[in-house]
Structure formats: structure tokens, C-alpha cells
PDB file of C-alpha atoms in Angstrom:
ATOM      1  CA  MET A   1      -8.770  34.362 -27.472  1.00  0.00           C
ATOM      2  CA  ARG A   2      -5.194  34.256 -28.633  1.00  0.00           C
ATOM      3  CA  ALA A   3      -2.991  31.228 -28.362  1.00  0.00           C
ATOM      4  CA  ARG A   4       0.610  30.443 -29.073  1.00  0.00           C
ATOM      5  CA  VAL A   5       1.469  26.956 -30.209  1.00  0.00           C
ATOM      6  CA  PHE A   6       5.101  25.905 -30.000  1.00  0.00           C
ATOM      7  CA  VAL A   7       6.079  22.973 -32.159  1.00  0.00           C
ATOM      8  CA  THR A   8       9.505  21.495 -31.549  1.00  0.00           C
ATOM      9  CA  LEU A   9      11.332  18.331 -32.488  1.00  0.00           C
ATOM     10  CA  LYS A  10      11.078  15.625 -29.848  1.00  0.00           C
ATOM     11  CA  PRO A  11      14.152  15.140 -27.698  1.00  0.00           C
ATOM     12  CA  GLY A  12      16.429  12.682 -29.423  1.00  0.00           C
ATOM     13  CA  VAL A  13      15.280  13.579 -32.935  1.00  0.00           C
ATOM     14  CA  LEU A  14      18.232  14.905 -34.892  1.00  0.00           C
ATOM     15  CA  ASP A  15      17.903  18.627 -35.592  1.00  0.00           C
ATOM     16  CA  PRO A  16      20.463  19.503 -38.268  1.00  0.00           C
ATOM     17  CA  GLN A  17      19.416  23.189 -38.257  1.00  0.00           C
ATOM     18  CA  GLY A  18      19.792  23.467 -34.504  1.00  0.00           C
ATOM     19  CA  ARG A  19      23.156  21.801 -34.671  1.00  0.00           C
ATOM     20  CA  ALA A  20      24.363  24.208 -37.367  1.00  0.00           C
ATOM     21  CA  ILE A  21      23.122  27.197 -35.348  1.00  0.00           C
ATOM     22  CA  ALA A  22      24.833  25.988 -32.169  1.00  0.00           C
ATOM     23  CA  SER A  23      28.071  25.494 -34.013  1.00  0.00           C
ATOM     24  CA  ALA A  24      27.819  28.978 -35.606  1.00  0.00           C
ATOM     25  CA  LEU A  25      27.217  30.514 -32.175  1.00  0.00           C
ATOM     26  CA  VAL A  26      30.256  28.771 -30.738  1.00  0.00           C
ATOM     27  CA  HIS A  27      32.335  30.007 -33.679  1.00  0.00           C
ATOM     28  CA  ASP A  28      31.047  33.533 -33.032  1.00  0.00           C
ATOM     29  CA  GLY A  29      32.485  33.487 -29.554  1.00  0.00           C
ATOM     30  CA  PHE A  30      29.515  32.175 -27.573  1.00  0.00           C
ATOM     31  CA  ALA A  31      31.542  29.294 -26.257  1.00  0.00           C
ATOM     32  CA  GLU A  32      29.027  28.559 -23.522  1.00  0.00           C
ATOM     33  CA  VAL A  33      26.453  27.320 -26.056  1.00  0.00           C
ATOM     34  CA  ARG A  34      25.889  23.615 -25.563  1.00  0.00           C
ATOM     35  CA  SER A  35      23.126  23.080 -28.082  1.00  0.00           C
ATOM     36  CA  ALA A  36      20.307  24.787 -29.950  1.00  0.00           C
ATOM     37  CA  ARG A  37      17.010  23.384 -31.170  1.00  0.00           C
ATOM     38  CA  VAL A  38      14.833  24.981 -33.807  1.00  0.00           C
ATOM     39  CA  GLY A  39      11.053  24.927 -33.633  1.00  0.00           C
ATOM     40  CA  LYS A  40       8.021  26.799 -34.849  1.00  0.00           C
ATOM     41  CA  LEU A  41       5.733  29.306 -33.203  1.00  0.00           C
ATOM     42  CA  ILE A  42       2.186  29.434 -34.530  1.00  0.00           C
ATOM     43  CA  GLU A  43      -0.065  32.217 -33.272  1.00  0.00           C
ATOM     44  CA  VAL A  44      -3.735  31.352 -33.476  1.00  0.00           C
ATOM     45  CA  GLU A  45      -6.724  33.612 -32.868  1.00  0.00           C
ATOM     46  CA  LEU A  46      -9.885  31.802 -31.876  1.00  0.00           C
ATOM     47  CA  ASP A  47     -13.536  32.732 -31.479  1.00  0.00           C
ATOM     48  CA  GLU A  48     -13.636  31.057 -28.099  1.00  0.00           C
ATOM     49  CA  ARG A  49     -13.718  32.475 -24.590  1.00  0.00           C
ATOM     50  CA  ASP A  50     -13.517  29.314 -22.540  1.00  0.00           C
ATOM     51  CA  ALA A  51      -9.902  28.416 -21.885  1.00  0.00           C
ATOM     52  CA  GLY A  52     -10.613  24.723 -21.371  1.00  0.00           C
ATOM     53  CA  ARG A  53     -12.473  24.387 -24.639  1.00  0.00           C
ATOM     54  CA  ALA A  54      -9.850  26.453 -26.464  1.00  0.00           C
ATOM     55  CA  ARG A  55      -7.094  24.203 -25.165  1.00  0.00           C
ATOM     56  CA  GLN A  56      -9.012  21.111 -26.188  1.00  0.00           C
ATOM     57  CA  ARG A  57      -9.594  22.435 -29.713  1.00  0.00           C
ATOM     58  CA  LEU A  58      -5.967  23.537 -30.036  1.00  0.00           C
ATOM     59  CA  THR A  59      -4.843  20.078 -28.975  1.00  0.00           C
ATOM     60  CA  GLU A  60      -6.980  18.622 -31.742  1.00  0.00           C
ATOM     61  CA  MET A  61      -5.439  21.083 -34.194  1.00  0.00           C
ATOM     62  CA  CYS A  62      -1.962  20.022 -33.122  1.00  0.00           C
ATOM     63  CA  GLU A  63      -2.755  16.331 -33.435  1.00  0.00           C
ATOM     64  CA  LYS A  64      -4.433  16.763 -36.801  1.00  0.00           C
ATOM     65  CA  LEU A  65      -2.239  19.288 -38.540  1.00  0.00           C
ATOM     66  CA  LEU A  66       0.060  21.605 -36.634  1.00  0.00           C
ATOM     67  CA  ALA A  67       2.500  18.961 -35.396  1.00  0.00           C
ATOM     68  CA  ASN A  68       3.683  15.655 -36.796  1.00  0.00           C
ATOM     69  CA  THR A  69       3.742  13.662 -33.586  1.00  0.00           C
ATOM     70  CA  VAL A  70       6.088  11.073 -35.072  1.00  0.00           C
ATOM     71  CA  ILE A  71       8.909  13.594 -34.733  1.00  0.00           C
ATOM     72  CA  GLU A  72       7.460  16.670 -33.028  1.00  0.00           C
ATOM     73  CA  ARG A  73       5.959  17.707 -29.710  1.00  0.00           C
ATOM     74  CA  TYR A  74       3.777  20.724 -29.039  1.00  0.00           C
ATOM     75  CA  ASP A  75       3.078  23.154 -26.220  1.00  0.00           C
ATOM     76  CA  ILE A  76       0.033  25.396 -26.055  1.00  0.00           C
ATOM     77  CA  GLU A  77       0.088  28.784 -24.361  1.00  0.00           C
ATOM     78  CA  LEU A  78      -3.184  30.664 -23.932  1.00  0.00           C
ATOM     79  CA  GLY A  79      -3.773  34.392 -23.606  1.00  0.00           C
TER      80      GLY A  79
ATOM     81  CA  MET B   1      -3.800   0.763 -67.634  1.00  0.00           C
ATOM     82  CA  ARG B   2      -5.246   4.069 -66.517  1.00  0.00           C
ATOM     83  CA  PHE B   3      -2.878   6.179 -64.404  1.00  0.00           C
ATOM     84  CA  GLY B   4      -4.153   9.111 -62.360  1.00  0.00           C
ATOM     85  CA  ILE B   5      -1.514  11.716 -61.564  1.00  0.00           C
ATOM     86  CA  VAL B   6      -2.597  13.914 -58.687  1.00  0.00           C
ATOM     87  CA  VAL B   7      -1.791  17.582 -59.139  1.00  0.00           C
ATOM     88  CA  PHE B   8      -1.460  19.750 -56.030  1.00  0.00           C
ATOM     89  CA  PRO B   9      -0.695  23.447 -56.145  1.00  0.00           C
ATOM     90  CA  GLY B  10       3.099  23.347 -56.291  1.00  0.00           C
ATOM     91  CA  SER B  11       3.472  19.893 -57.844  1.00  0.00           C
ATOM     92  CA  ASN B  12       6.179  20.134 -60.493  1.00  0.00           C
ATOM     93  CA  CYS B  13       6.957  16.570 -61.559  1.00  0.00           C
ATOM     94  CA  ASP B  14       3.409  15.838 -62.681  1.00  0.00           C
ATOM     95  CA  HIS B  15       4.209  16.391 -66.359  1.00  0.00           C
ATOM     96  CA  ASP B  16       7.336  14.232 -66.166  1.00  0.00           C
ATOM     97  CA  VAL B  17       5.249  11.381 -64.773  1.00  0.00           C
ATOM     98  CA  TYR B  18       2.623  11.979 -67.449  1.00  0.00           C
ATOM     99  CA  HIS B  19       5.291  11.790 -70.153  1.00  0.00           C
ATOM    100  CA  ALA B  20       6.830   8.623 -68.745  1.00  0.00           C
ATOM    101  CA  VAL B  21       3.486   6.869 -68.343  1.00  0.00           C
ATOM    102  CA  LYS B  22       1.852   7.983 -71.573  1.00  0.00           C
ATOM    103  CA  HIS B  23       4.636   8.417 -74.103  1.00  0.00           C
ATOM    104  CA  VAL B  24       7.264   6.011 -72.839  1.00  0.00           C
ATOM    105  CA  LEU B  25       5.081   3.227 -71.487  1.00  0.00           C
ATOM    106  CA  GLY B  26       2.113   3.821 -73.774  1.00  0.00           C
ATOM    107  CA  GLN B  27      -0.446   3.785 -70.981  1.00  0.00           C
ATOM    108  CA  GLU B  28      -3.454   5.989 -70.397  1.00  0.00           C
ATOM    109  CA  ALA B  29      -2.605   8.949 -68.189  1.00  0.00           C
ATOM    110  CA  ARG B  30      -4.663  11.770 -66.809  1.00  0.00           C
ATOM    111  CA  PHE B  31      -4.192  14.527 -64.310  1.00  0.00           C
ATOM    112  CA  VAL B  32      -6.401  14.583 -61.222  1.00  0.00           C
ATOM    113  CA  TRP B  33      -6.726  18.024 -59.630  1.00  0.00           C
ATOM    114  CA  HIS B  34      -6.314  18.044 -55.857  1.00  0.00           C
ATOM    115  CA  LYS B  35      -9.808  19.444 -55.359  1.00  0.00           C
ATOM    116  CA  SER B  36     -11.356  16.524 -57.180  1.00  0.00           C
ATOM    117  CA  THR B  37     -13.511  14.213 -55.121  1.00  0.00           C
ATOM    118  CA  ASP B  38     -13.071  11.235 -57.402  1.00  0.00           C
ATOM    119  CA  LEU B  39     -10.107   9.612 -59.083  1.00  0.00           C
ATOM    120  CA  ASP B  40     -11.655   9.595 -62.541  1.00  0.00           C
ATOM    121  CA  GLY B  41     -11.487   5.835 -62.901  1.00  0.00           C
ATOM    122  CA  SER B  42      -7.760   5.613 -62.176  1.00  0.00           C
ATOM    123  CA  GLU B  43      -6.365   2.106 -61.762  1.00  0.00           C
ATOM    124  CA  VAL B  44      -3.012   3.400 -60.523  1.00  0.00           C
ATOM    125  CA  VAL B  45      -2.519   6.615 -58.558  1.00  0.00           C
ATOM    126  CA  ILE B  46       0.751   8.549 -58.598  1.00  0.00           C
ATOM    127  CA  LEU B  47       1.511  11.383 -56.184  1.00  0.00           C
ATOM    128  CA  PRO B  48       4.263  13.262 -58.008  1.00  0.00           C
ATOM    129  CA  GLY B  49       7.159  15.319 -56.715  1.00  0.00           C
ATOM    130  CA  GLY B  50       7.267  19.050 -56.227  1.00  0.00           C
ATOM    131  CA  PHE B  51       6.560  21.505 -53.469  1.00  0.00           C
ATOM    132  CA  SER B  52       2.886  21.086 -52.711  1.00  0.00           C
ATOM    133  CA  TYR B  53       1.586  24.167 -50.897  1.00  0.00           C
ATOM    134  CA  GLY B  54       5.104  25.575 -50.951  1.00  0.00           C
ATOM    135  CA  ASP B  55       6.147  23.046 -48.303  1.00  0.00           C
ATOM    136  CA  TYR B  56       4.377  25.299 -45.791  1.00  0.00           C
ATOM    137  CA  LEU B  57       4.277  23.985 -42.209  1.00  0.00           C
ATOM    138  CA  ARG B  58       5.915  20.642 -43.145  1.00  0.00           C
ATOM    139  CA  THR B  59       6.485  18.921 -46.458  1.00  0.00           C
ATOM    140  CA  GLY B  60       3.263  17.189 -47.458  1.00  0.00           C
ATOM    141  CA  ALA B  61       1.352  18.362 -44.374  1.00  0.00           C
ATOM    142  CA  LEU B  62      -1.133  20.593 -46.173  1.00  0.00           C
ATOM    143  CA  ALA B  63      -1.502  18.434 -49.284  1.00  0.00           C
ATOM    144  CA  ARG B  64      -2.643  15.624 -47.071  1.00  0.00           C
ATOM    145  CA  HIS B  65      -5.759  17.700 -46.265  1.00  0.00           C
ATOM    146  CA  SER B  66      -6.668  18.247 -49.935  1.00  0.00           C
ATOM    147  CA  PRO B  67     -10.113  16.852 -50.860  1.00  0.00           C
ATOM    148  CA  VAL B  68      -8.627  14.292 -53.257  1.00  0.00           C
ATOM    149  CA  MET B  69      -6.618  12.670 -50.481  1.00  0.00           C
ATOM    150  CA  GLN B  70      -9.728  11.120 -48.933  1.00  0.00           C
ATOM    151  CA  GLU B  71     -10.223   9.305 -52.219  1.00  0.00           C
ATOM    152  CA  VAL B  72      -6.567   8.342 -52.437  1.00  0.00           C
ATOM    153  CA  VAL B  73      -6.689   6.892 -48.911  1.00  0.00           C
ATOM    154  CA  ALA B  74      -9.896   4.966 -49.688  1.00  0.00           C
ATOM    155  CA  PHE B  75      -8.382   3.713 -52.971  1.00  0.00           C
ATOM    156  CA  ALA B  76      -5.232   2.558 -51.132  1.00  0.00           C
ATOM    157  CA  LYS B  77      -7.308   0.826 -48.444  1.00  0.00           C
ATOM    158  CA  ARG B  78      -9.160  -1.069 -51.169  1.00  0.00           C
ATOM    159  CA  GLY B  79      -5.782  -2.341 -52.387  1.00  0.00           C
ATOM    160  CA  GLY B  80      -5.351   0.105 -55.274  1.00  0.00           C
ATOM    161  CA  PRO B  81      -1.727   0.746 -56.238  1.00  0.00           C
ATOM    162  CA  VAL B  82      -0.425   4.138 -55.061  1.00  0.00           C
ATOM    163  CA  LEU B  83       3.097   5.430 -55.687  1.00  0.00           C
ATOM    164  CA  GLY B  84       4.411   8.545 -53.966  1.00  0.00           C
ATOM    165  CA  ILE B  85       7.547  10.026 -55.474  1.00  0.00           C
ATOM    166  CA  CYS B  86       9.612  12.522 -53.460  1.00  0.00           C
ATOM    167  CA  ASN B  87       7.026  15.079 -52.269  1.00  0.00           C
ATOM    168  CA  GLY B  88       4.461  12.357 -52.984  1.00  0.00           C
ATOM    169  CA  PHE B  89       6.292  10.103 -50.515  1.00  0.00           C
ATOM    170  CA  GLN B  90       6.224  12.915 -47.950  1.00  0.00           C
ATOM    171  CA  ILE B  91       2.463  13.264 -48.490  1.00  0.00           C
ATOM    172  CA  LEU B  92       1.942   9.505 -47.988  1.00  0.00           C
ATOM    173  CA  LEU B  93       3.774   9.765 -44.656  1.00  0.00           C
ATOM    174  CA  GLU B  94       1.678  12.718 -43.546  1.00  0.00           C
ATOM    175  CA  ALA B  95      -1.486  10.925 -44.645  1.00  0.00           C
ATOM    176  CA  GLY B  96      -0.544   7.932 -42.514  1.00  0.00           C
ATOM    177  CA  LEU B  97      -0.523   5.525 -45.474  1.00  0.00           C
ATOM    178  CA  LEU B  98       3.133   4.821 -44.703  1.00  0.00           C
ATOM    179  CA  PRO B  99       4.851   4.991 -41.298  1.00  0.00           C
ATOM    180  CA  GLY B 100       7.559   7.427 -40.238  1.00  0.00           C
ATOM    181  CA  ALA B 101       8.395  11.022 -41.089  1.00  0.00           C
ATOM    182  CA  MET B 102      10.896  13.111 -43.020  1.00  0.00           C
ATOM    183  CA  LEU B 103      13.487  15.367 -41.438  1.00  0.00           C
ATOM    184  CA  ARG B 104      15.628  17.985 -43.099  1.00  0.00           C
ATOM    185  CA  ASN B 105      18.615  16.442 -44.885  1.00  0.00           C
ATOM    186  CA  ARG B 106      21.519  15.834 -42.562  1.00  0.00           C
ATOM    187  CA  GLY B 107      23.695  18.251 -44.560  1.00  0.00           C
ATOM    188  CA  LEU B 108      20.922  20.897 -44.570  1.00  0.00           C
ATOM    189  CA  ARG B 109      21.262  21.245 -48.328  1.00  0.00           C
ATOM    190  CA  PHE B 110      18.917  20.526 -51.164  1.00  0.00           C
ATOM    191  CA  VAL B 111      20.564  17.511 -52.795  1.00  0.00           C
ATOM    192  CA  CYS B 112      20.126  17.159 -56.557  1.00  0.00           C
ATOM    193  CA  GLU B 113      22.165  14.328 -58.044  1.00  0.00           C
ATOM    194  CA  GLU B 114      22.033  10.814 -59.378  1.00  0.00           C
ATOM    195  CA  VAL B 115      22.582   8.268 -56.630  1.00  0.00           C
ATOM    196  CA  GLU B 116      23.346   4.577 -56.400  1.00  0.00           C
ATOM    197  CA  LEU B 117      20.437   2.475 -55.181  1.00  0.00           C
ATOM    198  CA  LYS B 118      19.801  -1.110 -54.276  1.00  0.00           C
ATOM    199  CA  ALA B 119      16.502  -2.963 -54.397  1.00  0.00           C
ATOM    200  CA  ASP B 120      15.620  -4.744 -51.192  1.00  0.00           C
ATOM    201  CA  GLY B 121      12.713  -6.358 -49.412  1.00  0.00           C
ATOM    202  CA  ARG B 122       9.854  -8.220 -50.954  1.00  0.00           C
ATOM    203  CA  ALA B 123       8.069  -7.625 -54.223  1.00  0.00           C
ATOM    204  CA  THR B 124       5.458  -4.863 -54.167  1.00  0.00           C
ATOM    205  CA  ARG B 125       3.161  -3.469 -56.848  1.00  0.00           C
ATOM    206  CA  PHE B 126       5.928  -1.069 -57.867  1.00  0.00           C
ATOM    207  CA  THR B 127       9.018  -3.229 -57.370  1.00  0.00           C
ATOM    208  CA  SER B 128       7.980  -6.637 -58.691  1.00  0.00           C
ATOM    209  CA  LYS B 129      10.317  -6.204 -61.682  1.00  0.00           C
ATOM    210  CA  LEU B 130      13.259  -5.715 -59.314  1.00  0.00           C
ATOM    211  CA  SER B 131      15.083  -8.405 -57.366  1.00  0.00           C
ATOM    212  CA  PRO B 132      16.666  -7.828 -53.968  1.00  0.00           C
ATOM    213  CA  GLY B 133      20.249  -6.723 -54.514  1.00  0.00           C
ATOM    214  CA  ASP B 134      19.614  -5.200 -57.971  1.00  0.00           C
ATOM    215  CA  ARG B 135      21.666  -2.042 -58.268  1.00  0.00           C
ATOM    216  CA  PHE B 136      20.877   0.962 -60.440  1.00  0.00           C
ATOM    217  CA  ARG B 137      21.050   4.719 -60.381  1.00  0.00           C
ATOM    218  CA  LEU B 138      18.222   7.244 -60.149  1.00  0.00           C
ATOM    219  CA  PRO B 139      18.106  10.995 -59.633  1.00  0.00           C
ATOM    220  CA  ILE B 140      17.174  12.497 -56.297  1.00  0.00           C
ATOM    221  CA  ALA B 141      16.218  16.136 -55.706  1.00  0.00           C
ATOM    222  CA  HIS B 142      15.086  17.043 -52.224  1.00  0.00           C
ATOM    223  CA  ALA B 143      15.854  18.880 -49.000  1.00  0.00           C
ATOM    224  CA  GLU B 144      13.720  16.691 -46.734  1.00  0.00           C
ATOM    225  CA  GLY B 145      14.585  13.089 -47.498  1.00  0.00           C
ATOM    226  CA  ASN B 146      16.071  12.170 -44.155  1.00  0.00           C
ATOM    227  CA  TYR B 147      13.639   9.376 -43.346  1.00  0.00           C
ATOM    228  CA  THR B 148      13.088   8.637 -39.690  1.00  0.00           C
ATOM    229  CA  ALA B 149      10.909   6.410 -37.534  1.00  0.00           C
ATOM    230  CA  ASP B 150      11.280   4.879 -34.091  1.00  0.00           C
ATOM    231  CA  GLY B 151      13.497   1.815 -33.782  1.00  0.00           C
ATOM    232  CA  ALA B 152      10.591  -0.605 -33.470  1.00  0.00           C
ATOM    233  CA  THR B 153       9.011   0.710 -36.682  1.00  0.00           C
ATOM    234  CA  LEU B 154      12.319   0.465 -38.547  1.00  0.00           C
ATOM    235  CA  ASP B 155      12.834  -3.112 -37.309  1.00  0.00           C
ATOM    236  CA  ARG B 156       9.335  -4.005 -38.362  1.00  0.00           C
ATOM    237  CA  LEU B 157       9.759  -2.471 -41.833  1.00  0.00           C
ATOM    238  CA  GLU B 158      12.962  -4.431 -42.319  1.00  0.00           C
ATOM    239  CA  GLY B 159      11.579  -7.616 -40.807  1.00  0.00           C
ATOM    240  CA  GLU B 160       8.575  -7.548 -43.106  1.00  0.00           C
ATOM    241  CA  GLY B 161      10.668  -6.805 -46.179  1.00  0.00           C
ATOM    242  CA  ARG B 162       9.054  -3.404 -46.594  1.00  0.00           C
ATOM    243  CA  VAL B 163      12.247  -1.445 -47.148  1.00  0.00           C
ATOM    244  CA  VAL B 164      12.243  -1.636 -50.942  1.00  0.00           C
ATOM    245  CA  LEU B 165      15.037   0.790 -51.848  1.00  0.00           C
ATOM    246  CA  ARG B 166      18.265   1.787 -50.131  1.00  0.00           C
ATOM    247  CA  TYR B 167      21.056   4.208 -50.881  1.00  0.00           C
ATOM    248  CA  CYS B 168      24.299   2.289 -51.373  1.00  0.00           C
ATOM    249  CA  ASP B 169      27.798   2.580 -52.804  1.00  0.00           C
ATOM    250  CA  VAL B 170      28.936   1.127 -56.138  1.00  0.00           C
ATOM    251  CA  ALA B 171      29.639  -2.179 -54.433  1.00  0.00           C
ATOM    252  CA  GLY B 172      26.091  -2.280 -53.083  1.00  0.00           C
ATOM    253  CA  ARG B 173      27.102  -1.597 -49.492  1.00  0.00           C
ATOM    254  CA  VAL B 174      24.758   0.554 -47.439  1.00  0.00           C
ATOM    255  CA  THR B 175      27.266   2.923 -45.846  1.00  0.00           C
ATOM    256  CA  ASP B 176      27.102   6.288 -44.176  1.00  0.00           C
ATOM    257  CA  GLU B 177      29.209   7.834 -46.973  1.00  0.00           C
ATOM    258  CA  ALA B 178      26.764   6.577 -49.602  1.00  0.00           C
ATOM    259  CA  ASN B 179      23.811   8.073 -47.736  1.00  0.00           C
ATOM    260  CA  PRO B 180      22.950  11.451 -49.322  1.00  0.00           C
ATOM    261  CA  ASN B 181      20.587  12.755 -46.646  1.00  0.00           C
ATOM    262  CA  GLY B 182      21.081  10.909 -43.372  1.00  0.00           C
ATOM    263  CA  SER B 183      18.062   8.662 -43.860  1.00  0.00           C
ATOM    264  CA  ALA B 184      17.692   5.951 -41.200  1.00  0.00           C
ATOM    265  CA  ARG B 185      19.301   2.682 -42.317  1.00  0.00           C
ATOM    266  CA  GLY B 186      19.866   4.138 -45.769  1.00  0.00           C
ATOM    267  CA  ILE B 187      16.171   3.962 -46.563  1.00  0.00           C
ATOM    268  CA  ALA B 188      15.180   5.456 -49.932  1.00  0.00           C
ATOM    269  CA  GLY B 189      11.805   3.746 -50.336  1.00  0.00           C
ATOM    270  CA  ILE B 190       9.282   1.770 -48.293  1.00  0.00           C
ATOM    271  CA  ALA B 191       6.000  -0.048 -48.799  1.00  0.00           C
ATOM    272  CA  ASN B 192       2.870  -0.613 -46.734  1.00  0.00           C
ATOM    273  CA  GLU B 193       1.998  -4.048 -45.349  1.00  0.00           C
ATOM    274  CA  GLN B 194      -0.022  -5.064 -48.391  1.00  0.00           C
ATOM    275  CA  GLY B 195       2.623  -3.862 -50.830  1.00  0.00           C
ATOM    276  CA  ASN B 196       0.197  -1.726 -52.821  1.00  0.00           C
ATOM    277  CA  VAL B 197       1.416   1.620 -51.455  1.00  0.00           C
ATOM    278  CA  VAL B 198       5.038   2.575 -52.091  1.00  0.00           C
ATOM    279  CA  GLY B 199       6.884   5.793 -51.291  1.00  0.00           C
ATOM    280  CA  MET B 200      10.303   6.613 -52.688  1.00  0.00           C
ATOM    281  CA  MET B 201      12.523   9.694 -52.682  1.00  0.00           C
ATOM    282  CA  PRO B 202      14.296   8.990 -56.026  1.00  0.00           C
ATOM    283  CA  HIS B 203      12.597  10.052 -59.254  1.00  0.00           C
ATOM    284  CA  PRO B 204      11.995   7.082 -61.575  1.00  0.00           C
ATOM    285  CA  GLU B 205      10.006   9.297 -63.986  1.00  0.00           C
ATOM    286  CA  ARG B 206      13.164  11.258 -64.757  1.00  0.00           C
ATOM    287  CA  ALA B 207      15.021   8.147 -65.868  1.00  0.00           C
ATOM    288  CA  CYS B 208      12.821   6.205 -68.259  1.00  0.00           C
ATOM    289  CA  GLU B 209      14.542   6.711 -71.604  1.00  0.00           C
ATOM    290  CA  PRO B 210      18.042   6.027 -72.958  1.00  0.00           C
ATOM    291  CA  ILE B 211      18.100   9.537 -74.462  1.00  0.00           C
ATOM    292  CA  LEU B 212      18.060  10.860 -70.897  1.00  0.00           C
ATOM    293  CA  GLY B 213      21.094   8.719 -70.106  1.00  0.00           C
ATOM    294  CA  ASN B 214      19.247   6.351 -67.836  1.00  0.00           C
ATOM    295  CA  ASP B 215      16.164   4.193 -68.135  1.00  0.00           C
ATOM    296  CA  ALA B 216      16.367   2.401 -64.789  1.00  0.00           C
ATOM    297  CA  GLY B 217      13.157   4.071 -63.640  1.00  0.00           C
ATOM    298  CA  ARG B 218      11.066   2.211 -66.198  1.00  0.00           C
ATOM    299  CA  ARG B 219      11.033  -0.923 -64.100  1.00  0.00           C
ATOM    300  CA  ILE B 220       9.166   0.865 -61.311  1.00  0.00           C
ATOM    301  CA  PHE B 221       6.301   1.749 -63.664  1.00  0.00           C
ATOM    302  CA  GLU B 222       6.508  -1.568 -65.514  1.00  0.00           C
ATOM    303  CA  SER B 223       6.127  -3.407 -62.220  1.00  0.00           C
ATOM    304  CA  VAL B 224       2.615  -2.085 -61.729  1.00  0.00           C
ATOM    305  CA  LEU B 225       1.638  -3.114 -65.260  1.00  0.00           C
ATOM    306  CA  GLY B 226       2.169  -6.710 -64.151  1.00  0.00           C
TER     307      GLY B 226
END
């Protein structure tokens, strides 16, 4: 099974990269840009067919390593 | 005293620490490889600066899973003195030995300069030779030194005197202009509750001899000698 794990900064945590990107976009003529946030996408391949178990294991992976839950949140997408 | 300097793949301040401890302070120093499962009789453990595991994923995130870290955590829990410098501080945060996390510097740039610092908080194993309000300069060199934690954690750190170093101006004021990376409340270094684990972004090992133009860092290492 394939999974996509999105790790992003929690709302309210300052994202200097996102801020710089938003400001560059506005300067490039995309005046409608209000903000941008930068995160990570981690693609994981698992030897697991059961979606429930895969999600549970991926959650453990996020808690243990993939995300730092002091500042980051994660979303898991299966398949 | 026997110092163990943990070497991760990508550590690059390990030899500077070794030099400061062994040749400047005349103590016993040895390197401890990150795959080691014992600390080789170390009485003090230093996690040096650098780019462990190339800063992959997050600074310090992968180093924290190195075999030696289990021993470092157990050593810290037994009250053993542990100092994390720069990347070492980031590893201590990831390992949960100190609270909070590091964000990218506010200015997005790698900042490499000597900065003004002020000692604060209560005495710890690595700051007992400093008094609150003492001012000195030390070099910093990092891209992720923007310390953050939730408000309650920051209040608690301050309330318990666990903020041991702050960025300040030449008058000792903790101002936004004097803050090189955006760190919450100007925090440059913190300690755990027991005061045996300290993390700091500045590099004391790079400022231990007059020939280098600055020996303010000596007091950090001298503190642990008692």
C-alpha cells in the first residue's frame, strides 16, 4: 500500500519560508495571494493491505519521527 | 573529569569541543560514536554542533534515533550532566530531554556571527560559574535557532529560572533588534528541571582561549567541573 503523509506547521506557528514565498508571489503580480505555508510530503510504501492497520502504523510513525508535534501537524492519505 | 563527545554522522564541532576540553581545560576527553551502546565511562556528555544526518527531515530528528541516544537519555535521567550545543541543542529537543522546538531563523538565513548574551535563571551544571545578568559574547552559527514553545511552557521555563541564556544588546536589554533568529523571548539556552541538561545555540567551545579573541566560553565548561 502507498501512503502520502503531509507534514505542515501548526496554524499560528510562524512560517518564515511561507511568508517569503507569499511576498514573492505578490511581487510577481499575484496580488490575490493572502498567505502561503510550506510543508513536507513524505511518500511511504508499506507491506500492509489493511487500510486501518496501515493508518494506525503511519500515525505511530508520525508521532515518533515524521512530525514534531510541538510545531507540526500531519495528515495521512492512503492509496 | 571524563568528557564524552558524541559523534553523529555530520557532526562538525566535535573536534573543537575535544580541543577545548582536553587542551584548554586539561580534562579527559573521548569521542563516542553514535552507534555505541555505552558512554565509555563518561562523567559529562556533550552533544556537539554540526549537521547530524544532513539535517534531513528536521534538525536533530534522525540523530535522536541513533543507538547512543538511549544511553544519553538514561544518563540524563540519572542526573548526569549533558550539554547540547547548537545541533546538540536541537537533538536534545527532539529527544524530549528539553521542551520546545526549533524553527527556521526568522530572517531565513544561516546566521554566523558573534552575539551579545546575558546569563539568566538559576545555576545549572553548565552555568554555575555565571551569575544572572552577566554579559559576554559568543559565536553563533545556525539556520534553525528560532526557539519556540507554547506560552505555558515558556512561562514555566521562565518561572522556574530555566532560561539560562538570552540574546541581548550591549546594555543587556533583551530586544527584538538584538535577537538574531526570532527566538521566543530572546532565548539562547535552556535547562531541564534538575539543571543537569542544558541546551544552547551559541558555541562556547569556539571561544575558550584569548588567542581566539574570546574566552567567555570557558566558564560553561568550568561550571561542570565544579
